[in-house]
Coordinates of C-alpha atoms and ligand atoms in Angstrom, one line a residue:
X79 CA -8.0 72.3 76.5
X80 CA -10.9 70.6 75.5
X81 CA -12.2 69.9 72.2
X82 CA -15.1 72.1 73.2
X83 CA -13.9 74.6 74.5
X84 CA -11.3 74.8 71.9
X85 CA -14.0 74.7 69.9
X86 CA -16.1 77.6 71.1
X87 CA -12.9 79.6 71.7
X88 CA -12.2 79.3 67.8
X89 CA -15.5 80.2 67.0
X90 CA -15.9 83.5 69.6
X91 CA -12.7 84.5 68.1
X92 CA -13.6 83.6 64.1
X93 CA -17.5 84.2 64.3
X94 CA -17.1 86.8 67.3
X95 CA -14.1 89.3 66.7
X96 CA -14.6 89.1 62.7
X97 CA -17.9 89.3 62.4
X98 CA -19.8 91.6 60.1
X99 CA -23.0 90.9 60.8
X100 CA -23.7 92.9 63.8
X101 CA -21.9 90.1 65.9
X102 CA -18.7 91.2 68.0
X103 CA -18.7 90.5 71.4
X104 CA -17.3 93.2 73.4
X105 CA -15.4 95.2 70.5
X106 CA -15.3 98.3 70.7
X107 CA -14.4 101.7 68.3
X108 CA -12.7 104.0 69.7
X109 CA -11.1 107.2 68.4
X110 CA -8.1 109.3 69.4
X111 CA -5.9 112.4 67.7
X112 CA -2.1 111.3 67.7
X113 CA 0.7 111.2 65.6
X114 CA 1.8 108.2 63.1
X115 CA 4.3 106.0 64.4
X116 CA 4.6 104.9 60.8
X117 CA 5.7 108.8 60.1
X118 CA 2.4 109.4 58.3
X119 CA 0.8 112.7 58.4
X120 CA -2.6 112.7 60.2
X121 CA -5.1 114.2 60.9
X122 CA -7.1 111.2 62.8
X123 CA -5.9 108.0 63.5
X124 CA -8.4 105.1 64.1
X125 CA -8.1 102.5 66.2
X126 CA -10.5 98.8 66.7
X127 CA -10.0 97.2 70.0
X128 CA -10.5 93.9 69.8
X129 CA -10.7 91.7 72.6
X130 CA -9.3 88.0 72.8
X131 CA -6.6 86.3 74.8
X132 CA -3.1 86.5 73.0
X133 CA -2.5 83.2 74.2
X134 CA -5.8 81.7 72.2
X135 CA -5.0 83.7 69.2
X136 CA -1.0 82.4 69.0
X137 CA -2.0 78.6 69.6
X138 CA -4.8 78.6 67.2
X139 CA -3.4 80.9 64.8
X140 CA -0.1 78.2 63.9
X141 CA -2.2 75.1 63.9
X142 CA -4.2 73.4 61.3
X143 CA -6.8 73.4 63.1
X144 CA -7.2 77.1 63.0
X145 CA -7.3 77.2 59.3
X146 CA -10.1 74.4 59.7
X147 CA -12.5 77.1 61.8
X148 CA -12.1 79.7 59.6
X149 CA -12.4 77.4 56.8
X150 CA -15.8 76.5 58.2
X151 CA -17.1 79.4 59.7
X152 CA -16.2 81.1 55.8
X153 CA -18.1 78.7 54.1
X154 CA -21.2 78.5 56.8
X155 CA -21.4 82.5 56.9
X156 CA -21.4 83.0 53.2
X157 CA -25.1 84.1 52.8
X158 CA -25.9 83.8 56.2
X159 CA -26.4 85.0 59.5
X160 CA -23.7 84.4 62.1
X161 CA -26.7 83.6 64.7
X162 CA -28.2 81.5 62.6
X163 CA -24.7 79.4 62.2
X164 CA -23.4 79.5 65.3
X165 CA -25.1 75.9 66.3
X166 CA -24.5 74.5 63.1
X167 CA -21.0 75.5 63.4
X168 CA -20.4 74.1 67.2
X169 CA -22.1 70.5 66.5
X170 CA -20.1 70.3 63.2
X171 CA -16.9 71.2 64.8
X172 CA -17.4 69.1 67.7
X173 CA -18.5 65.9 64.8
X174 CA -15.6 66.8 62.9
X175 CA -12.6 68.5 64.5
X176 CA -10.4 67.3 62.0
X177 CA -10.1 67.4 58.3
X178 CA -9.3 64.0 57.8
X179 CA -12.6 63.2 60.2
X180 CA -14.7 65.7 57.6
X181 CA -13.1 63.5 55.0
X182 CA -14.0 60.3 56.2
X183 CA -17.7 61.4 56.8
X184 CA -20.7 60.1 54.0
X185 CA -22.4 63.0 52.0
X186 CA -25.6 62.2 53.7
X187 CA -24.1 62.7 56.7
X188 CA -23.0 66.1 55.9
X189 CA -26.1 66.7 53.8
X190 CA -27.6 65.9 57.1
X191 CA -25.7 68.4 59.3
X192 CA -26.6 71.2 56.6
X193 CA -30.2 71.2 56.8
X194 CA -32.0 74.0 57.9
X195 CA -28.9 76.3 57.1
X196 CA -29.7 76.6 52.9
X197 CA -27.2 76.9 50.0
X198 CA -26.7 73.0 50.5
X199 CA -23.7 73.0 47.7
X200 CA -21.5 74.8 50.2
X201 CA -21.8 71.7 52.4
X202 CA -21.2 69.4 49.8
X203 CA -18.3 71.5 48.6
X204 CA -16.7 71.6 52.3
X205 CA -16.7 68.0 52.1
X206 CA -15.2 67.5 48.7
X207 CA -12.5 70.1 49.5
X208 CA -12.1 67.9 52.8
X209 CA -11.8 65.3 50.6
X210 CA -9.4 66.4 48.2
X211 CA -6.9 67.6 51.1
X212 CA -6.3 64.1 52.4
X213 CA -6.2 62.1 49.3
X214 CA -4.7 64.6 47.4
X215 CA -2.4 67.3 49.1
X216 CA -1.5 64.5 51.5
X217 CA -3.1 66.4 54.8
X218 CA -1.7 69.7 53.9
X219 CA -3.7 72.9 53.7
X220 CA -3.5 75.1 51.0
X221 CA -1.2 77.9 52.1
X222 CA -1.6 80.7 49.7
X223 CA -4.5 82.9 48.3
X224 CA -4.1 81.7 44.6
X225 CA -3.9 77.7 45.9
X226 CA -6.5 78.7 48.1
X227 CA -8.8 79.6 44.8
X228 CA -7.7 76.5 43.0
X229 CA -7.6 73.8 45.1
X230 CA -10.1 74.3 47.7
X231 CA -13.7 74.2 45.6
X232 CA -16.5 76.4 46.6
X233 CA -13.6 78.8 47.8
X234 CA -14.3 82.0 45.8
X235 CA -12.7 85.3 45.7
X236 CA -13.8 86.6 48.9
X237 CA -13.1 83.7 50.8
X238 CA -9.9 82.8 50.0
X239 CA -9.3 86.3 51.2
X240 CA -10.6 86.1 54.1
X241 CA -9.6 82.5 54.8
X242 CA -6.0 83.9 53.1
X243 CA -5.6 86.8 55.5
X244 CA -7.0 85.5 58.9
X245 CA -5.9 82.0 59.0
X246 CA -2.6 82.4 56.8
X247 CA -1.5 85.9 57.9
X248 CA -1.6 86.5 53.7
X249 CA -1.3 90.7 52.8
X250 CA -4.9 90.6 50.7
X251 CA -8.0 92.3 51.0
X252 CA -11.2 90.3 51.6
X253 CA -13.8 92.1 49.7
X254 CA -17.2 91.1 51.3
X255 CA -20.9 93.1 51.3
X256 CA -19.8 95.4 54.4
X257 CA -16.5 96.1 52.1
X258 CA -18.7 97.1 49.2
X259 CA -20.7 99.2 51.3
X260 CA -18.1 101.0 53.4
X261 CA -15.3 101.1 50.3
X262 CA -18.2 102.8 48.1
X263 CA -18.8 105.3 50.7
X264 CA -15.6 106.2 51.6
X265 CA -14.1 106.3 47.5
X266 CA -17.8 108.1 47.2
X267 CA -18.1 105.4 44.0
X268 CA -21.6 105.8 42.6
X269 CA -21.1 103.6 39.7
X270 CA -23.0 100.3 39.9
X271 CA -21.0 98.4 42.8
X272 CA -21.4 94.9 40.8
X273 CA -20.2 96.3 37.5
X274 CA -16.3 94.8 37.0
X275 CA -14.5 98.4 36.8
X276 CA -16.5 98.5 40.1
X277 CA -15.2 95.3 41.6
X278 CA -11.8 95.5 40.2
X279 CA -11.7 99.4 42.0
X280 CA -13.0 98.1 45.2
X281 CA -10.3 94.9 45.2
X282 CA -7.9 97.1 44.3
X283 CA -8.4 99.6 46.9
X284 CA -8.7 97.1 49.3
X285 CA -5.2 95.4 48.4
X286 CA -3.9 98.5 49.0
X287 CA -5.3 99.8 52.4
X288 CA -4.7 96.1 53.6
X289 CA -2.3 96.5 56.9
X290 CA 0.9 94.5 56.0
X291 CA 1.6 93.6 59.9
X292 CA -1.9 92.3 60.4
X293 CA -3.9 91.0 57.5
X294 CA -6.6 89.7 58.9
X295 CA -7.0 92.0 61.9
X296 CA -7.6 94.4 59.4
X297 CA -10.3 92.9 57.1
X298 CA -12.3 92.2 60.4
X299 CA -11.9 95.3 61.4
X300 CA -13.7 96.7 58.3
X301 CA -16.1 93.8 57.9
X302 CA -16.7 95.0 61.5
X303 CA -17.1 98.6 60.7
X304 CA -19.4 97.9 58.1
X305 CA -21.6 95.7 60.4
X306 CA -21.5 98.4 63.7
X307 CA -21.5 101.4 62.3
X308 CA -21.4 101.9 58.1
X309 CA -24.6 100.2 58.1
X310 CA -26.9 99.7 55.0
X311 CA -30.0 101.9 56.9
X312 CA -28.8 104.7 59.3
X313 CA -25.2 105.1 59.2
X314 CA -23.5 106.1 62.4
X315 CA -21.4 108.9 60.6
X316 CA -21.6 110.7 63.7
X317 CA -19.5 107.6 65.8
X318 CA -17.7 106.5 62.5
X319 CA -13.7 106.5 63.1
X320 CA -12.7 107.3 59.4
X321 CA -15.5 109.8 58.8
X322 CA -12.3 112.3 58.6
X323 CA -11.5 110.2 54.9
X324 CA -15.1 109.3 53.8
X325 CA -15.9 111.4 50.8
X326 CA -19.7 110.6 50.6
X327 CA -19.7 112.2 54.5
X328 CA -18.1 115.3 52.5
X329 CA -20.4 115.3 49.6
X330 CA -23.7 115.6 52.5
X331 CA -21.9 118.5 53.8
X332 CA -21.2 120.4 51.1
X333 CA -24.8 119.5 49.3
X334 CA -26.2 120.4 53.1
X335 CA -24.2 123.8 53.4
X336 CA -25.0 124.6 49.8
X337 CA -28.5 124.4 50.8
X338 CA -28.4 126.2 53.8
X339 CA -26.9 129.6 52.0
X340 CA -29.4 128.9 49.1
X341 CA -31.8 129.4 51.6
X342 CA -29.9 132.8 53.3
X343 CA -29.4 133.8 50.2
X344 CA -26.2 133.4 50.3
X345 CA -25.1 131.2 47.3
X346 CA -21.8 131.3 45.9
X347 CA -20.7 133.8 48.0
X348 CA -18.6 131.8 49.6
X349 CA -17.9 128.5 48.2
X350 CA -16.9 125.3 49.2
X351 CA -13.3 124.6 49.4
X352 CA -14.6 120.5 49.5
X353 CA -14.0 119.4 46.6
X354 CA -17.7 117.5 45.3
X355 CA -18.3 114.2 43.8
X356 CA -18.8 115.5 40.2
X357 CA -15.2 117.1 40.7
X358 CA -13.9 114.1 39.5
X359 CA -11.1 114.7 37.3
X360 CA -12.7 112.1 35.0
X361 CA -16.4 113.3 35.6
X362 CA -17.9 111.8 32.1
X363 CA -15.9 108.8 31.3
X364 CA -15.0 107.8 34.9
X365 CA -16.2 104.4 35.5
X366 CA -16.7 104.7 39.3
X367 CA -18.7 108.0 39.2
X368 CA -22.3 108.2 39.7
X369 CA -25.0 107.1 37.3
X370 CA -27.7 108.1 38.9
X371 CA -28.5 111.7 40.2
X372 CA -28.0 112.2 44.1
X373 CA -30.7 112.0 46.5
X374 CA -30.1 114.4 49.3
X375 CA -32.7 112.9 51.5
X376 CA -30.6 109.7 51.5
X377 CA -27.3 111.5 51.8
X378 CA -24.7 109.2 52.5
X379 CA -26.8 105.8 51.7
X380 CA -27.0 107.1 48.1
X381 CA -24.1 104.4 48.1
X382 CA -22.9 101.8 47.3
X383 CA -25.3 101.5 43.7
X384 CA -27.0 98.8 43.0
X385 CA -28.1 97.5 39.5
X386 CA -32.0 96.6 39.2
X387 CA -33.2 93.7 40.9
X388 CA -33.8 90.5 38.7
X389 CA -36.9 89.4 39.7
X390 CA -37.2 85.8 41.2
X391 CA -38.0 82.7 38.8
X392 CA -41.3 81.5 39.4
X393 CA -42.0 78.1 39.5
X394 CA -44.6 75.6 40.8
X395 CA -43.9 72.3 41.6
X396 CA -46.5 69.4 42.7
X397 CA -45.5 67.2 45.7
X398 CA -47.4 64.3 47.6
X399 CA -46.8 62.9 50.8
X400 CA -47.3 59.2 50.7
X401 CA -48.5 57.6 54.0
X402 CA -48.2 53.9 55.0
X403 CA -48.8 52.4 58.4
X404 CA -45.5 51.5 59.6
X405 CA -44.5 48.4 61.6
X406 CA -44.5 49.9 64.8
X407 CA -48.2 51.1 64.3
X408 CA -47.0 54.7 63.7
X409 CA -47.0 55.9 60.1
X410 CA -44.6 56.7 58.3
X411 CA -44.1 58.8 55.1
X412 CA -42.0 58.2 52.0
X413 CA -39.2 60.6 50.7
X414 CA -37.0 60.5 47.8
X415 CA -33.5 61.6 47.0
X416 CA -33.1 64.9 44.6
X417 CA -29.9 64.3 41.8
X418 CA -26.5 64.9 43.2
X419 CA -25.8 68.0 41.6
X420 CA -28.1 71.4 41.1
X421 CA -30.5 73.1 44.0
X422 CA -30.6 70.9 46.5
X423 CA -28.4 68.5 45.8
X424 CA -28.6 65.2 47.6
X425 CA -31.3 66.6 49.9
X426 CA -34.3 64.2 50.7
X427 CA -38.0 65.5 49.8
X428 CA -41.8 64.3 49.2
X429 CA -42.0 62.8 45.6
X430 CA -42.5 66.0 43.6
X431 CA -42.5 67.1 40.1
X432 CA -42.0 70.7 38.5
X433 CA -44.8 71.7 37.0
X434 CA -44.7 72.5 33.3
X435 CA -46.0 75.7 32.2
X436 CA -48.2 74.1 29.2
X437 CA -49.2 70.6 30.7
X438 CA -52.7 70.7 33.1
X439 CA -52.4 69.9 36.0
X440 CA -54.6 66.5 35.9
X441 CA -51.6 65.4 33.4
X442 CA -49.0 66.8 36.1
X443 CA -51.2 64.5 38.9
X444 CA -51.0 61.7 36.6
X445 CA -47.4 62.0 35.9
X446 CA -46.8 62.1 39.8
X447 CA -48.1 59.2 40.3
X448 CA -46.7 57.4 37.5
X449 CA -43.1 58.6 39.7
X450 CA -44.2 57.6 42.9
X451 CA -45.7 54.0 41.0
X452 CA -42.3 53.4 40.0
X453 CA -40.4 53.8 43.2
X454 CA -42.9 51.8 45.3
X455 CA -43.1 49.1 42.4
X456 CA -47.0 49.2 42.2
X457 CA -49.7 51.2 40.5
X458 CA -51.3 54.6 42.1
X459 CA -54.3 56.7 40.3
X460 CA -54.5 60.0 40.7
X461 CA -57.8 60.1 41.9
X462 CA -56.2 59.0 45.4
X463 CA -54.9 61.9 45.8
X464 CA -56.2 64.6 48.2
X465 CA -55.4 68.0 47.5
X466 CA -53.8 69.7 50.7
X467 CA -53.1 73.4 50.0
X468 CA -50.6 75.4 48.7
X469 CA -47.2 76.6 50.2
X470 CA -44.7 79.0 49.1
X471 CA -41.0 78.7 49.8
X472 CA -38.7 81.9 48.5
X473 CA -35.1 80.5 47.3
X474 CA -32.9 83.2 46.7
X475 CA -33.1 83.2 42.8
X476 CA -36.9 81.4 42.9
X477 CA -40.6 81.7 44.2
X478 CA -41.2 78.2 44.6
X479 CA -45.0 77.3 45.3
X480 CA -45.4 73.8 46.6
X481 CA -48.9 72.2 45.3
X482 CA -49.4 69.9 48.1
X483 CA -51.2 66.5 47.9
X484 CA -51.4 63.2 50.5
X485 CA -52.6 59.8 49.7
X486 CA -52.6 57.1 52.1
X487 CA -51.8 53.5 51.1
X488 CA -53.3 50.1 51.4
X489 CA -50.6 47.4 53.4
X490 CA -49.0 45.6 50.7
X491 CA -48.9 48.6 48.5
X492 CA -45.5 50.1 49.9
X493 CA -43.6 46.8 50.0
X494 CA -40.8 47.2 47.2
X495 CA -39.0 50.7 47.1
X496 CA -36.3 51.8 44.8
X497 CA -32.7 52.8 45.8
X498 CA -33.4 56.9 46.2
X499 CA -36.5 55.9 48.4
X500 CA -36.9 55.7 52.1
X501 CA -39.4 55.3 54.2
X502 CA -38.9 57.8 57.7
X503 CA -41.1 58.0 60.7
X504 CA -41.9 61.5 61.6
X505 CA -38.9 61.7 64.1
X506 CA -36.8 60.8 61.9
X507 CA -37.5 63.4 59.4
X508 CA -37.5 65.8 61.6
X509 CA -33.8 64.8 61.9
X510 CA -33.1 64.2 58.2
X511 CA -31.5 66.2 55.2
X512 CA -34.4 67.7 54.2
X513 CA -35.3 71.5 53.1
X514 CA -37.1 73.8 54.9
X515 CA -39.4 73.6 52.1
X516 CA -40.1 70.1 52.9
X517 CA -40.7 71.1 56.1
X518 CA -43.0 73.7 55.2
X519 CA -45.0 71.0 53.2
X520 CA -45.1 69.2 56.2
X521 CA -46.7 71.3 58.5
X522 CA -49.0 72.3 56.5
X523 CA -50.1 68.9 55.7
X524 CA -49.8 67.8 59.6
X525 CA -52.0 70.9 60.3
X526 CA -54.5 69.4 57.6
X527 CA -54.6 66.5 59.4
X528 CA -55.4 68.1 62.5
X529 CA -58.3 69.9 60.7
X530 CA -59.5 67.0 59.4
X531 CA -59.9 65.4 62.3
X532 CA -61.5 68.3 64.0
X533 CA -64.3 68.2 61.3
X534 CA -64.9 64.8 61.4
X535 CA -65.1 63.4 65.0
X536 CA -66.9 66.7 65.3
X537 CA -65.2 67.1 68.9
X538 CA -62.5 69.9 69.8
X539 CA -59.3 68.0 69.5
X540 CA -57.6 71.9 67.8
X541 CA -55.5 71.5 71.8
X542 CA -53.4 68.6 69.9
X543 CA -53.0 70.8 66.8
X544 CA -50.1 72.5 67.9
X545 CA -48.4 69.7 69.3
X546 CA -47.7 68.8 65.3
X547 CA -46.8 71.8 64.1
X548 CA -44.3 72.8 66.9
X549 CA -42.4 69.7 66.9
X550 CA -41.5 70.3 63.7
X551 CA -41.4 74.2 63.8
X552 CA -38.9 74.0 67.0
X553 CA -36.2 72.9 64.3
X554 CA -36.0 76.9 63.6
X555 CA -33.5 78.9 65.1
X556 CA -35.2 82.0 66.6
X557 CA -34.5 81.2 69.9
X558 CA -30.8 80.9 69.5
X559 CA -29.2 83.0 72.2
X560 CA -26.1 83.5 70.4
X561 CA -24.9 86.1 73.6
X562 CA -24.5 83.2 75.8
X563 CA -22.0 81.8 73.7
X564 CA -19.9 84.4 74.6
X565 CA -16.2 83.8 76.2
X566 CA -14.4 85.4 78.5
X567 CA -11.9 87.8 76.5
X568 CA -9.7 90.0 78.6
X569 CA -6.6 91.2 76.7
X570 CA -6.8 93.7 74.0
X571 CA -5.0 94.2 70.8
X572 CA -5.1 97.1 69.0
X573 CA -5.5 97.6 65.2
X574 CA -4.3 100.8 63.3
X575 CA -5.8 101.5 60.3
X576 CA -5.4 105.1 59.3
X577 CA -4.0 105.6 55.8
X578 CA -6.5 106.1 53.0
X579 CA -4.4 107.0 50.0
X580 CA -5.8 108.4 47.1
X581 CA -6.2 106.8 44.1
X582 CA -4.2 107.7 41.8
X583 CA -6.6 106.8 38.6
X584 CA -9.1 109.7 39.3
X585 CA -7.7 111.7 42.2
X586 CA -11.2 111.7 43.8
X587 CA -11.8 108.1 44.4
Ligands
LIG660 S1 -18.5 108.5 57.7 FE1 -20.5 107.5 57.5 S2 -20.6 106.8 55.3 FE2 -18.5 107.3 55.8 S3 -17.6 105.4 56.3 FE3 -18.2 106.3 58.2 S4 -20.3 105.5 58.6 FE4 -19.8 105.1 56.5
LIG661 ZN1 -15.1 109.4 39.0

């Protein structure tokens, strides 16, 4: 087999077959009434047909390099769409097949795989843990959930889970967003799902329902349930193979018949036999019950709870691209390196400066440039600098508005450079570790250029504005057609999953 087509077989089957996020290829839910052959009473039992070829599954399943896709494919997912990764994932797989390759590779070289894909630590971490397996557990991967946590860094909670019980064959749960969302629905757990009597529950829970046989079949296939069908908007109750156990399902019926003989006339004539959500035996000081009222016209999205949003950190920071005429006659622009650790680390950017809430921004300009003087070795006033416009990039924890500014420099001026300063042509930082906020700043400041140019030689040149702004706007990945990575999958394996005990803490739960 190919390294390729190992490569994309690993990843149809990791990104494919597991995949929350609205990804499987060609699994299906399917539901059937039969007895146990565990000896369980039943009422349903619920089955997930996955498709892949044994014969895939077995090789990659006992070999490192197994524990290396899903090690990956973890780490790129976390936050992030799996169409989004998939092409990150092939190159980097086909760059580094192998640990010890990952290991040998420079941080800007990684940096440089990551960018475009965000949360840039979990690259940096990927390579560290790399790292830290050759040198220090002499090749060997960790092989249990708690070594997992400790020795692999950047591996929380829910990955080493997930990592634990797909790659390892380890009997844990892999709590995950879909997991919240379907375990909150099913326990009917109204308390804040982030709260730690939450978490601990929901952990718990899954530890328990966890299939012994098949670890990891099993968290897919509720990672998988909670991307196809317990979805956050519009539920598909109706299709849903464990409706049968889901107590929030119950609570809408019994609020929706309620309502119905309200309306007849009929109330409390005959009542429910469903037991509802305030039933709980600890309704009061139960730390999973609801502490909000019910919405009916939600129904069953009335979970999981969610605390109140922090709002996003504003900030503003001021950042100048600084032109010089390169060598070849094409110009080039100069980019500095942000500080190994914190947002961003590593990554390459315009010379920018955060903008302090108190100081003006003439002293911000001024202090710019006294920045930008000291990496190029010579003296730059701020009255050089043109303004360009504004542009605002959303991190997940910050509204970061980009105060953009150019200035052009004189030959002579850009001969000396300091150690975190290159030079790149425009090519080349298309093709660098840079954000997509850089890139943002970028566009807008080649579409200036256009403009200007436009106004000045007074002629229609707008036909060449595009050009600029799509070469560096084709980096994005909306026209990923993740469907034709699809393999050919013929043999299907079934996974049971059809014992919901109760909890025992509140009897409802
Ligand atoms: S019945 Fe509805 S709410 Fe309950 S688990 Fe299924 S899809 Fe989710
Ligand atoms: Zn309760």
């Amino acid at each position: 087999m190919t390294l390729l087509m190992l490569c994309c077989c690993a990843l149809s089957f990791s990104a494919g077959t597991t995949r929350r996020r609205g990804s499987c290829r060609g699994g299906l839910w399917l539901r059937q009434n039969q007895t146990s052959t565990s000896g369980h009473t039943e009422v349903g039992r619920c089955f997930l047909v996955f498709t892949f070829t044994a014969a895939d599954t077995i090789y990659l399943k006992f070999s490192l390099l197994f524990f290396l896709l899903v090690w990956v494919s973890e780490i790129m997912l976390q936050q992030t769409q799996v169409a989004t990764v998939i092409d990150y994932y092939n190159k980097w797989m086909k760059r580094w097949p192998t640990v010890q390759d990952l290991a040998a590779a420079t941080l800007e070289e990684v940096n440089q795989m990551w960018a475009g894909l965000g949360y840039y630590s979990r690259g940096k971490r990927l390579h560290e843990g790399a790292q830290k397996v050759v040198s220090e557990l002499r090749g060997q991967m960790p092989r249990t959930v708690n070594s997992l946590l400790k020795q692999l860094p950047g591996v929380g909670r829910y990955t080493a889970g997930a990592i634990g019980s797909i790659a390892l064959g380890q009997v844990t749960g892999a709590v995950d967003g879909n997991l919240i969302r379907v375990l909150c629905r099913l326990r009917a757990i109204g308390a804040d799902s982030t709260s730690p009597a939450v978490t601990e529950a929901l952990w718990s829970l899954a530890n328990t329902l966890v299939d012994p046989e098949r670890p990891g079949d099993f968290n897919q296939a509720m990672m998988e349930l909670g991307a196809r069908v317990c979805t956050p908007k519009g539920p598909l109750c109706s299709q849903c193979p464990v409706q049968s156990h889901c107590h929030s399902h119950r609570k809408v019926h019994v609020k929706q018949e309620a309502n119905s003989r309200k309306l007849l006339g009929k109330l409390d004539k005959k009542p429910s036999v469903l037991p509802d959500i305030e039933d709980c035996m600890n309704s009061g000081t139960c730390p999973l019950c609801p502490s909000e009222p019910w919405d009916d016209e939600l129904g069953v999205q009335n979970f999981p709870r969610k605390p109140a949003k922090k709002p996003p950190r504003v900030e503003r920071t001021l950042t100048c691209v600084v032109i010089r005429a390169g060598e070849e006659g094409e110009d080039e622009y100069l980019l500095t390196q942000r500080l190994n650790k914190g947002l961003l680390a590593g990554m390459w950017e315009f010379p920018s400066l955060l903008q302090e809430e108190k100081s003006s921004e003439m002293k911000q300009k001024k202090a710019l440039c006294a920045e930008i003087s000291k990496k190029l070795g010579t003296r730059l006033t701020d009255s050089l600098l043109q303004h360009v416009g504004e542009v605002v990039h959303i991190f997940s924890h910050i509204h970061q508005t980009y105060v953009v500014h150019s200035v052009r420099l004189k030959d002579g001026d850009s001969q000396t450079q300091t150690e975190n300063a290159q030079w790149l042509s425009k090519s080349a930082l298309q093709g660098a570790a840079v954000s997509t906020g850089v890139k943002k700043v970028f566009i807008l400041f080649t579409q200036s250029v256009c403009v200007c140019v436009c106004v000045c030689v007074c002629v229609c040149v707008c036909a060449h504005a595009p050009c600029c702004v799509t070469e560096v706007s084709c980096t994005c990945r909306s026209g990923l057609d993740y469907h034709s990575q699809k393999a050919d999958f013929s043999i299907a394996s079934v996974v049971n999953y059809s014992e919901f005990p109760v909890c025992d803490i509140t009897g409802l739960h």
